Amino acid sequence: MNLDTTDRQWYTINNPDKLDSPALIIYPDRVKKNIETIVKMIDDPARLRPHVKTHKTKEVTLLMIAAGINKFKCATIAEAEMLGMCNAQDVLLAYQPNGPKITRFISVIKAYPGTKFSCLADNLKSAEEISGQAIINELRIPVYIDLNVGMNRTGIKPGSAAMQLYEDASHLKGLETLGFHAYDGHIHERDIEIRKKLSEQLFAPIEKLKEELENKGYSAPKLVIGGSPTFPIYAENPDVECSPGTFVFWDKGYQDLLPEQNFLPAALILSRVISMPDETKICLDLGHKSVAAENDLQKRLYFLNAPDLKLISQSEEHLVLEAGEHHQWKIGDILYALPFHVCPTCALYEYATLIEEGELSGTWKIIARDRKITI
């Protein structure tokens, strides 16, 4: 398969009539190339902790493990179990479990003893609850203190309170306090120099916490920081584990936003023209149920073989586009759509169809799209 991103025909399927639509299609050669690229972008693959929320598959996880990546981040118990099924060495549940989720998390830990599982905590009550359940189950659960560095959804702000929480958690018998976790998804400026400045401002209080803990005699805390936009920045910091996720499939959103990152689009949606409401419009079988719909309508899909089409409206099963007068589109024509946000798009599909050398070559089950696999 031609991996040249300037070749606009790389996505073409020779036998699309064998595939119903809408369909999530994945190009494994491009996935492998993206994994090779990210390993080359960092000094040591041991500092990579990719987030699996994008692909949610055993197959992609195993490709990463084969490339020397052994640490992972996830957001759900199903994703954690999927990683356990792949014998991943080190898995961080980047979520603070409480109530039944703690019980399920402990069940995953017990079911996959070959994998080291950890989780987050951002307050003492939750840390004590996790510790209590760990003691009951004769476990010692590793935790990272979750820092709020600007997303303002979870975490504790870097400073004296975070220091106190780290020390308090370190004294809980059921926990092993490993370090700090910080997600900076609010930093997404297109100019990487601006991203660098904002990242430096963000990192300074975290570095101060690290130094203060070491001065108090604690082992150097591990730092898990960042996502895709700041990955190239933290890749240059030997003290940081990096957690990009979208790189494996890439999408139109990050392709436009992060021009310095040379990843290849590797997951598309195949759709068909199903109707022509009037002389200038066409309708596709590509509704809300087939692509992430949280963005404005014009920021949901980009059609590789029809970039001039204008999105007019979308409902659950339909997408109406303006094609212009005297257009050449016909009922049954195929369109290849690159999602703007691929992560939640993948979660809408039970499986993806693989395309190799222009042919349908198999499927990958999006096994962790569900809230539960077995646990």
Short mmCIF file of C-alpha atoms in Angstrom, two decimals:
data_model
loop_
_atom_site.label_atom_id
_atom_site.label_comp_id
_atom_site.label_asym_id
_atom_site.label_seq_id
_atom_site.Cartn_x
_atom_site.Cartn_y
_atom_site.Cartn_z
CA MET A 1 0.00 0.00 0.00
CA ASN A 2 1.26 3.48 -0.84
CA LEU A 3 1.78 5.36 2.43
CA ASP A 4 2.40 8.69 0.73
CA THR A 5 -0.09 11.17 2.21
CA THR A 6 -0.06 13.17 -1.03
CA ASP A 7 -1.54 10.24 -2.91
CA ARG A 8 -5.26 10.83 -2.68
CA GLN A 9 -6.08 7.30 -3.87
CA TRP A 10 -4.55 5.39 -0.95
CA TYR A 11 -7.98 4.91 0.59
CA THR A 12 -9.76 3.43 -2.46
CA ILE A 13 -11.32 -0.01 -2.02
CA ASN A 14 -11.37 -2.25 -5.07
CA ASN A 15 -14.44 -4.22 -4.01
CA PRO A 16 -16.66 -1.85 -1.96
CA ASP A 17 -19.81 -3.69 -3.02
CA LYS A 18 -18.86 -6.40 -0.52
CA LEU A 19 -19.11 -3.92 2.37
CA ASP A 20 -22.34 -2.52 3.79
CA SER A 21 -22.35 1.09 4.92
CA PRO A 22 -21.78 3.11 6.96
CA ALA A 23 -18.64 1.19 7.85
CA LEU A 24 -15.56 1.93 9.91
CA ILE A 25 -12.56 0.95 7.80
CA ILE A 26 -8.97 0.70 9.05
CA TYR A 27 -5.75 0.51 7.05
CA PRO A 28 -3.33 -1.68 9.10
CA ASP A 29 -0.23 -0.65 7.12
CA ARG A 30 -0.87 2.95 8.11
CA VAL A 31 -1.50 1.99 11.72
CA LYS A 32 1.87 0.23 11.82
CA LYS A 33 3.55 3.24 10.22
CA ASN A 34 2.05 5.56 12.86
CA ILE A 35 3.35 3.32 15.64
CA GLU A 36 6.81 3.34 14.05
CA THR A 37 6.65 7.13 13.83
CA ILE A 38 5.79 7.70 17.48
CA VAL A 39 8.54 5.35 18.67
CA LYS A 40 11.04 7.38 16.61
CA MET A 41 9.77 10.65 18.13
CA ILE A 42 10.96 9.78 21.64
CA ASP A 43 14.31 8.74 23.09
CA ASP A 44 12.97 5.66 24.86
CA PRO A 45 9.69 3.77 24.20
CA ALA A 46 9.57 3.10 27.95
CA ARG A 47 8.44 6.74 28.26
CA LEU A 48 5.45 6.10 26.03
CA ARG A 49 2.14 5.38 27.75
CA PRO A 50 -0.38 5.58 24.88
CA HIS A 51 -4.05 6.06 25.68
CA VAL A 52 -6.13 3.22 24.21
CA LYS A 53 -9.41 5.19 24.14
CA THR A 54 -8.90 5.85 20.43
CA HIS A 55 -8.73 2.30 19.10
CA LYS A 56 -10.12 0.13 21.93
CA THR A 57 -8.79 -3.03 20.25
CA LYS A 58 -6.59 -5.93 21.21
CA GLU A 59 -5.04 -5.96 17.74
CA VAL A 60 -3.67 -2.43 17.90
CA THR A 61 -2.49 -2.99 21.47
CA LEU A 62 -0.54 -6.03 20.37
CA LEU A 63 1.04 -4.07 17.50
CA MET A 64 2.24 -1.51 20.03
CA ILE A 65 3.61 -4.17 22.34
CA ALA A 66 5.47 -5.72 19.40
CA ALA A 67 6.99 -2.28 18.76
CA GLY A 68 8.37 -2.13 22.32
CA ILE A 69 5.58 -0.16 24.00
CA ASN A 70 4.68 -1.77 27.32
CA LYS A 71 2.86 0.95 29.27
CA PHE A 72 -0.67 2.09 28.55
CA LYS A 73 -3.36 4.44 29.76
CA CYS A 74 -7.09 3.82 29.66
CA ALA A 75 -10.32 5.41 30.88
CA THR A 76 -12.74 2.53 31.47
CA ILE A 77 -12.76 -0.85 33.18
CA ALA A 78 -13.44 -2.49 29.81
CA GLU A 79 -10.33 -0.85 28.35
CA ALA A 80 -8.34 -1.99 31.39
CA GLU A 81 -9.58 -5.55 30.93
CA MET A 82 -8.76 -5.45 27.22
CA LEU A 83 -5.18 -4.48 28.11
CA GLY A 84 -5.02 -7.29 30.65
CA MET A 85 -6.16 -9.72 27.96
CA CYS A 86 -3.17 -8.53 25.90
CA ASN A 87 -0.73 -9.13 28.78
CA ALA A 88 0.25 -5.46 28.84
CA GLN A 89 2.90 -4.95 31.51
CA ASP A 90 1.74 -1.65 33.02
CA VAL A 91 -1.75 -0.09 32.83
CA LEU A 92 -2.90 3.21 34.33
CA LEU A 93 -6.66 3.62 34.69
CA ALA A 94 -6.72 7.39 34.22
CA TYR A 95 -9.88 7.65 36.26
CA GLN A 96 -10.66 7.84 39.93
CA PRO A 97 -12.74 4.74 40.76
CA ASN A 98 -15.42 4.92 43.40
CA GLY A 99 -18.25 2.68 44.56
CA PRO A 100 -18.83 -0.34 42.29
CA LYS A 101 -16.03 0.75 39.98
CA ILE A 102 -13.50 0.02 42.72
CA THR A 103 -14.91 -3.50 43.01
CA ARG A 104 -14.65 -4.01 39.26
CA PHE A 105 -11.14 -2.56 39.18
CA ILE A 106 -10.02 -4.98 41.88
CA SER A 107 -11.60 -7.83 39.92
CA VAL A 108 -9.52 -6.84 36.87
CA ILE A 109 -6.37 -6.71 39.01
CA LYS A 110 -7.05 -10.23 40.29
CA ALA A 111 -8.03 -11.62 36.89
CA TYR A 112 -4.81 -10.43 35.21
CA PRO A 113 -1.98 -10.75 37.75
CA GLY A 114 0.67 -10.42 35.05
CA THR A 115 -0.31 -6.79 34.50
CA LYS A 116 0.51 -4.00 36.95
CA PHE A 117 -2.64 -1.86 37.25
CA SER A 118 -2.76 1.59 38.80
CA CYS A 119 -5.41 4.31 39.09
CA LEU A 120 -5.90 7.96 40.03
CA ALA A 121 -6.91 9.75 43.23
CA ASP A 122 -7.50 13.46 43.71
CA ASN A 123 -8.88 13.59 47.28
CA LEU A 124 -8.23 11.82 50.56
CA LYS A 125 -11.70 10.31 50.88
CA SER A 126 -11.37 8.49 47.58
CA ALA A 127 -7.81 7.44 48.39
CA GLU A 128 -9.00 6.00 51.72
CA GLU A 129 -11.85 4.14 50.00
CA ILE A 130 -9.51 2.62 47.42
CA SER A 131 -7.04 1.72 50.17
CA GLY A 132 -9.74 0.15 52.33
CA GLN A 133 -10.95 -2.09 49.54
CA ALA A 134 -7.38 -3.00 48.66
CA ILE A 135 -6.69 -4.09 52.24
CA ILE A 136 -9.85 -6.20 52.33
CA ASN A 137 -8.67 -7.93 49.16
CA GLU A 138 -5.09 -8.26 50.40
CA LEU A 139 -3.77 -5.95 47.71
CA ARG A 140 -1.65 -2.83 47.50
CA ILE A 141 -2.94 -0.68 44.66
CA PRO A 142 -0.58 1.77 42.94
CA VAL A 143 -2.03 5.29 42.56
CA TYR A 144 -1.09 8.54 40.90
CA ILE A 145 -2.28 11.82 42.35
CA ASP A 146 -4.38 13.48 39.66
CA LEU A 147 -3.51 17.16 39.15
CA ASN A 148 -5.87 19.80 37.78
CA VAL A 149 -3.69 21.81 35.41
CA GLY A 150 -6.46 23.62 33.56
CA MET A 151 -9.11 21.16 32.37
CA ASN A 152 -11.13 21.85 35.53
CA ARG A 153 -12.95 18.54 35.54
CA THR A 154 -10.95 16.37 37.93
CA GLY A 155 -7.73 16.64 39.88
CA ILE A 156 -6.26 18.77 42.63
CA LYS A 157 -4.33 21.94 41.77
CA PRO A 158 -0.55 21.69 42.10
CA GLY A 159 0.54 23.22 45.37
CA SER A 160 0.49 22.59 49.10
CA ALA A 161 -2.82 20.70 49.05
CA ALA A 162 -1.49 18.33 46.38
CA MET A 163 1.67 17.84 48.43
CA GLN A 164 -0.39 17.00 51.50
CA LEU A 165 -2.56 14.56 49.59
CA TYR A 166 0.53 12.82 48.20
CA GLU A 167 1.96 12.42 51.68
CA ASP A 168 -1.34 11.30 53.20
CA ALA A 169 -1.87 8.73 50.43
CA SER A 170 1.68 7.47 50.92
CA HIS A 171 0.79 6.53 54.51
CA LEU A 172 -2.27 4.46 53.53
CA LYS A 173 -1.42 0.77 53.83
CA GLY A 174 -3.50 -0.29 50.82
CA LEU A 175 -1.85 2.13 48.41
CA GLU A 176 1.49 2.56 46.68
CA THR A 177 1.78 6.20 45.69
CA LEU A 178 3.76 6.37 42.46
CA GLY A 179 3.59 9.95 41.24
CA PHE A 180 1.46 12.56 39.51
CA HIS A 181 -0.88 12.48 36.53
CA ALA A 182 -1.82 15.63 34.62
CA TYR A 183 -3.90 15.95 31.46
CA ASP A 184 -3.57 19.23 29.58
CA GLY A 185 -6.28 18.87 26.95
CA HIS A 186 -7.04 22.58 27.16
CA ILE A 187 -3.72 23.33 25.44
CA HIS A 188 -4.42 22.94 21.75
CA GLU A 189 -3.11 26.02 19.97
CA ARG A 190 -2.00 25.40 16.39
CA ASP A 191 1.28 27.25 16.92
CA ILE A 192 3.61 24.81 18.65
CA GLU A 193 5.67 27.68 20.10
CA ILE A 194 2.58 28.87 21.99
CA ARG A 195 1.96 25.30 23.13
CA LYS A 196 5.54 25.13 24.38
CA LYS A 197 5.18 28.30 26.44
CA LEU A 198 1.89 27.15 27.96
CA SER A 199 3.37 23.72 28.71
CA GLU A 200 6.36 25.27 30.45
CA GLN A 201 4.04 27.35 32.63
CA LEU A 202 1.99 24.26 33.42
CA PHE A 203 4.99 22.09 34.20
CA ALA A 204 6.76 24.50 36.55
CA PRO A 205 4.55 23.86 39.64
CA ILE A 206 4.61 20.12 38.95
CA GLU A 207 8.39 20.13 38.83
CA LYS A 208 8.38 22.08 42.10
CA LEU A 209 6.19 19.41 43.73
CA LYS A 210 8.56 16.72 42.50
CA GLU A 211 11.60 18.51 43.93
CA GLU A 212 9.93 19.15 47.29
CA LEU A 213 8.99 15.49 47.65
CA GLU A 214 12.53 14.40 46.84
CA ASN A 215 13.88 16.89 49.38
CA LYS A 216 11.60 15.30 51.98
CA GLY A 217 13.11 11.90 51.25
CA TYR A 218 10.48 10.44 48.93
CA SER A 219 11.51 8.55 45.83
CA ALA A 220 11.27 10.65 42.69
CA PRO A 221 7.58 10.66 41.74
CA LYS A 222 6.74 9.45 38.26
CA LEU A 223 5.09 12.03 36.01
CA VAL A 224 2.45 11.05 33.44
CA ILE A 225 1.58 14.20 31.53
CA GLY A 226 -0.08 15.37 28.35
CA GLY A 227 -1.94 14.11 25.32
CA SER A 228 -1.47 14.54 21.58
CA PRO A 229 -1.01 18.34 21.24
CA THR A 230 1.82 18.52 23.79
CA PHE A 231 3.38 15.14 23.04
CA PRO A 232 6.32 16.49 20.98
CA ILE A 233 7.08 18.91 23.81
CA TYR A 234 7.10 16.39 26.65
CA ALA A 235 8.87 13.85 24.46
CA GLU A 236 11.94 16.03 25.00
CA ASN A 237 11.64 15.88 28.80
CA PRO A 238 13.26 12.69 30.16
CA ASP A 239 11.28 12.95 33.41
CA VAL A 240 7.87 12.61 31.74
CA GLU A 241 5.84 9.65 30.50
CA CYS A 242 3.76 10.73 27.50
CA SER A 243 0.19 9.66 26.76
CA PRO A 244 -0.89 10.45 23.21
CA GLY A 245 -3.65 8.28 21.80
CA THR A 246 -5.08 9.64 18.55
CA PHE A 247 -1.77 9.16 16.69
CA VAL A 248 -2.60 5.54 15.96
CA PHE A 249 -5.49 6.44 13.61
CA TRP A 250 -5.11 10.24 13.39
CA ASP A 251 -8.06 12.39 12.34
CA LYS A 252 -8.94 15.57 10.50
CA GLY A 253 -9.08 17.62 13.70
CA TYR A 254 -5.51 16.91 14.70
CA GLN A 255 -4.31 16.85 11.10
CA ASP A 256 -5.36 20.51 10.84
CA LEU A 257 -4.36 21.49 14.38
CA LEU A 258 -0.97 19.76 14.73
CA PRO A 259 0.86 20.16 11.40
CA GLU A 260 4.22 19.33 13.01
CA GLN A 261 3.12 15.74 13.70
CA ASN A 262 3.51 13.50 10.65
CA PHE A 263 0.98 10.79 11.38
CA LEU A 264 -1.17 9.24 8.66
CA PRO A 265 -4.96 9.03 8.64
CA ALA A 266 -5.60 5.31 9.13
CA ALA A 267 -9.31 5.05 9.93
CA LEU A 268 -12.16 6.27 7.73
CA ILE A 269 -15.89 5.87 7.35
CA LEU A 270 -17.20 4.43 4.11
CA SER A 271 -20.59 5.86 3.16
CA ARG A 272 -22.97 5.76 0.18
CA VAL A 273 -25.27 8.14 -1.60
CA ILE A 274 -28.77 6.85 -0.80
CA SER A 275 -31.00 9.67 -2.04
CA MET A 276 -31.13 12.98 -3.90
CA PRO A 277 -33.58 15.33 -2.16
CA ASP A 278 -33.36 17.90 -4.98
CA GLU A 279 -31.24 18.88 -7.98
CA THR A 280 -28.27 20.10 -5.92
CA LYS A 281 -28.31 17.93 -2.81
CA ILE A 282 -27.30 14.37 -2.01
CA CYS A 283 -28.05 12.31 1.09
CA LEU A 284 -25.68 9.77 2.64
CA ASP A 285 -26.24 6.94 5.12
CA LEU A 286 -24.00 8.68 7.65
CA GLY A 287 -25.93 10.02 10.62
CA HIS A 288 -25.24 10.86 14.26
CA LYS A 289 -24.99 7.14 15.02
CA SER A 290 -22.03 6.76 12.67
CA VAL A 291 -19.66 9.60 13.55
CA ALA A 292 -18.82 11.72 16.59
CA ALA A 293 -21.35 14.55 16.53
CA GLU A 294 -20.18 16.80 19.38
CA ASN A 295 -18.59 19.35 17.04
CA ASP A 296 -20.35 21.83 14.80
CA LEU A 297 -21.69 20.24 11.63
CA GLN A 298 -18.82 21.49 9.46
CA LYS A 299 -16.31 19.95 11.88
CA ARG A 300 -17.50 16.35 11.85
CA LEU A 301 -16.35 14.89 8.53
CA TYR A 302 -14.02 15.60 5.65
CA PHE A 303 -14.61 13.68 2.42
CA LEU A 304 -11.33 12.64 0.86
CA ASN A 305 -12.85 12.00 -2.56
CA ALA A 306 -15.29 14.93 -2.38
CA PRO A 307 -13.68 17.82 -0.46
CA ASP A 308 -15.99 20.43 -1.99
CA LEU A 309 -19.22 18.96 -0.64
CA LYS A 310 -20.88 21.16 1.99
CA LEU A 311 -22.62 19.57 4.94
CA ILE A 312 -26.19 20.87 5.26
CA SER A 313 -27.89 18.77 7.94
CA GLN A 314 -27.48 15.55 9.89
CA SER A 315 -29.91 13.34 11.78
CA GLU A 316 -29.64 9.88 13.31
CA GLU A 317 -29.25 7.95 10.04
CA HIS A 318 -28.84 10.62 7.35
CA LEU A 319 -26.40 13.29 6.22
CA VAL A 320 -27.49 15.85 3.62
CA LEU A 321 -24.86 17.65 1.56
CA GLU A 322 -24.87 20.42 -1.01
CA ALA A 323 -23.27 19.14 -4.21
CA GLY A 324 -24.09 22.08 -6.50
CA GLU A 325 -25.79 22.26 -9.87
CA HIS A 326 -24.99 19.69 -12.54
CA HIS A 327 -23.14 17.46 -10.07
CA GLN A 328 -22.20 13.95 -11.18
CA TRP A 329 -23.09 12.00 -8.03
CA LYS A 330 -25.35 8.96 -8.42
CA ILE A 331 -27.28 6.71 -6.05
CA GLY A 332 -24.88 4.10 -4.68
CA ASP A 333 -21.71 6.15 -5.14
CA ILE A 334 -19.06 5.65 -2.46
CA LEU A 335 -17.63 8.41 -0.29
CA TYR A 336 -14.65 8.09 2.05
CA ALA A 337 -14.95 10.27 5.15
CA LEU A 338 -12.15 11.23 7.53
CA PRO A 339 -13.65 12.00 10.97
CA PHE A 340 -12.64 15.18 12.74
CA HIS A 341 -12.73 13.27 16.05
CA VAL A 342 -11.90 9.62 15.59
CA CYS A 343 -11.90 8.45 19.23
CA PRO A 344 -15.66 8.61 19.93
CA THR A 345 -16.32 7.66 16.31
CA CYS A 346 -14.62 4.28 16.82
CA ALA A 347 -16.77 3.67 19.89
CA LEU A 348 -19.87 3.75 17.67
CA TYR A 349 -18.85 0.58 15.81
CA GLU A 350 -18.82 -3.03 16.95
CA TYR A 351 -16.01 -3.86 14.56
CA ALA A 352 -13.83 -2.31 11.87
CA THR A 353 -13.15 -3.74 8.43
CA LEU A 354 -9.49 -3.93 7.43
CA ILE A 355 -8.31 -2.67 4.05
CA GLU A 356 -4.98 -3.93 2.69
CA GLU A 357 -3.78 -3.35 -0.85
CA GLY A 358 -7.25 -2.04 -1.67
CA GLU A 359 -8.97 -5.25 -0.59
CA LEU A 360 -11.14 -6.22 2.38
CA SER A 361 -8.84 -8.40 4.46
CA GLY A 362 -10.62 -9.06 7.75
CA THR A 363 -12.04 -7.33 10.80
CA TRP A 364 -10.94 -6.02 14.19
CA LYS A 365 -13.48 -6.08 16.99
CA ILE A 366 -13.74 -2.80 18.88
CA ILE A 367 -13.89 -4.92 22.00
CA ALA A 368 -13.60 -2.16 24.61
CA ARG A 369 -16.36 0.02 23.13
CA ASP A 370 -18.74 -1.60 25.58
CA ARG A 371 -18.83 -0.68 29.24
CA LYS A 372 -18.21 -4.31 30.13
CA ILE A 373 -16.35 -7.18 28.52
CA THR A 374 -16.53 -9.86 31.23
CA ILE A 375 -15.91 -7.94 34.45
#
